[in-house]
Structures are given as C-alpha cells and as structure tokens.
C-alpha cells in the first residue's frame, strides 16, 4: 500500500533548525568527552572540579542519547522528502537510495579515519530498511518502529538469563578496542591515529553501537521520521500543533516511570547479564521519551511564532550543512584534543571543553552562512548529491532531484 503523498511545502526551515540544534548538542557532548579520550585531567581547584561536575551532569541529562535520536529521526524524514520528490517526477528512488547509502559508507570511512565514534556506517546499514518501508502502510511503519524501539534482543537476553542464571554476557565486547583506540589518541602521532582507527577505532565504534542498542533504535527512529513526513507534522497546521501537544504530554507522563525504572531498579539486579541488557532497554526508552519532549517543545515554539523565532532560525544554516558540519566538527575536535594535534585532552575540564565547543560552533555556523550565500548545499552535501544522481546509463538523461 502506497502512502498518500502530502502537498509540498518547500524546504522546511524548521527541520533544518532542529537538525542544527541536534548537531550542536552532539558537538557539545563530543567536546565534553574529548572525542572519546575520557578522564585524565590534570589536578584542578575544587571549585572548578565542582563546575566541571555540574556542567557534565547538566549536558548529559539534557542531551545524552537525545541529540543522536533527534538527528536519526530527521534522517528518516529526509528520506521521505527524497522519495516524495522522486514520485512527483514519476521515478523510483529506491535504487538511488540504496546507492546513496553505499556512498554514505564512503563518507563514514573517511570520517572514521579521524574519529572513532562515527555513526554514518550505522546509518548506511540501518537506512536500507527505509527501502521496503517506503511501500508499507502507516500502521505497519509504526508497529515495526515500536517493536524495534522496545529492544527485543535485550529482552530476549534477559529472559534467557532468568531461565539460565549461569549464563554470563556483559555486553562489553567493545571495551578492548576502546582501550587500544584511547591510548593512541592520548599518545600517538597522526599516522598512528589514522592507522589505529582503520581497525581498533572501527571495531570500537561499531561494537559499541550494536551493544548500546542502536542497531534497533536507529531504524526505529528512521521509520518514525518517515512517518512524521508522511503526516506533514513538521508543517505548521492545526493538526500538527495538536499532534505535538499530545506527543509532549504523553512523553512527559512516560518520562516519570521510565526515569524511576532507570534509576531505582538496577541497584537491585545482581545478575550481570540481566543488568547489562536492562541497562540498555530502559534508558533507551527514557531517552526516546525525553527526546520527544524536546522535539515537541521545539516544534510548538516554532509554530507559535508562525515560522520560528529568531533564536531558532539562526542555526538553520548549520543544520542545512549537517553532513559537512558533522564530519568537520569531528576533524577539528580530534585535532584540538588528540596528542598529534594540540593535545588538550588532559589540559581541559568539562567547563573549558564546552567553551571550546562554543567557539568551534560559532566558526562553523559562520562558515555555513557564508557558504550558503553562494551555494545551495554544503560541500559534502553537494558531492553526496552528485554521486547519488550519477548517470549509470549514458543513453538516459540524468534525473534532477531536490534532496535535503
């Protein structure tokens, strides 16, 4: 069953702005974590240690797991836009999208050379679910997304561990690769860092994402983002406002028990396998509920202003160039914090790291604004689009597309 295609609303600045804020939150968290070089700061005054602690607690509470989820949600929405535009031209975008995901693998490998926390490879793999899902009914999309969001593997492991108490699975295969990657970041030169990331960095990143539940959460968010696009819920309308109000209310109500389950139950779990997988399934649901509160609030404020407040719209260029800025902030961050660069990982605490992130953000936002004054897309977005629409059949006229 093919979904009804809603009327076009042009490029949605609200989505660009929301994507920009999600990317800013990712930048703040990555800088806070010194791009996966944790701990090891030099001795600091007590008042500065307290400031570091409060800064970390606040940013993790507000953004950890939520920024990534928002970014993923909008990836699914972008697929919907691409598919909708292709259908209006009477063409089938599914093959192009599969090729587009293969190109994304290439971007991911370039990114992973520098930063061992790449998510683009996961996106390229999980994005393939959108190809068959493009012909599913809205009901099927939501059912599949819900099943994936509930982390069925985690609950299967928990049930198995309840039946077989001797079974031990700490869900931590990534750790040995993380240790090797972190040591090179602390002590290695540029070539050692690049070489290490080809193997240990890749295994660290991708084992962690699988073990953290993202192999199920990511396609779920992609599907929900596509569904939001089908329902035109990022377009200002009475229906959209009613939906986001209801979503915010439901998410606030859900956050309370999920937070209590997340915080109060684990201390009473003695089985290491159950604890490991419970510690994935419940926090994932809590983060999704919290993200829904944040996204709903953002959209309701945007709609209240008609076309967003200035404080929201200012970041849209940063979100429009999300691929360029996502990879760019990683390369800049690694140069700043890793040993081969400025080696700041053991010289900056959380507070200074956030100031550094703010400076990087201002630089990249300024660059984005200047670039978009004379270009329709960011440099990597342009390459991705040109690669997507490469003419595989010379005898056919190459299609034109508008991709977000």
XYZ file of N, CA, C and O in Angstrom, residues 6 16 76 216 237 330:
24
model
N 1.553 13.994 0.714
C 1.013 15.286 1.085
C 1.515 16.374 0.163
O 2.495 16.202 -0.547
N 15.585 22.089 9.317
C 16.999 22.494 9.300
C 17.426 23.021 10.662
O 18.519 22.712 11.152
N 15.369 9.936 8.780
C 14.205 9.283 8.197
C 13.288 10.265 7.502
O 12.719 9.961 6.442
N 18.911 -1.448 16.859
C 17.452 -1.498 16.841
C 16.844 -0.092 16.913
O 15.862 0.205 16.238
N 0.325 23.564 10.999
C -1.103 23.367 10.767
C -1.757 23.062 12.099
O -1.085 22.730 13.086
N 34.150 16.819 13.917
C 34.966 15.714 14.423
C 36.442 15.919 14.113
O 37.303 15.719 14.976
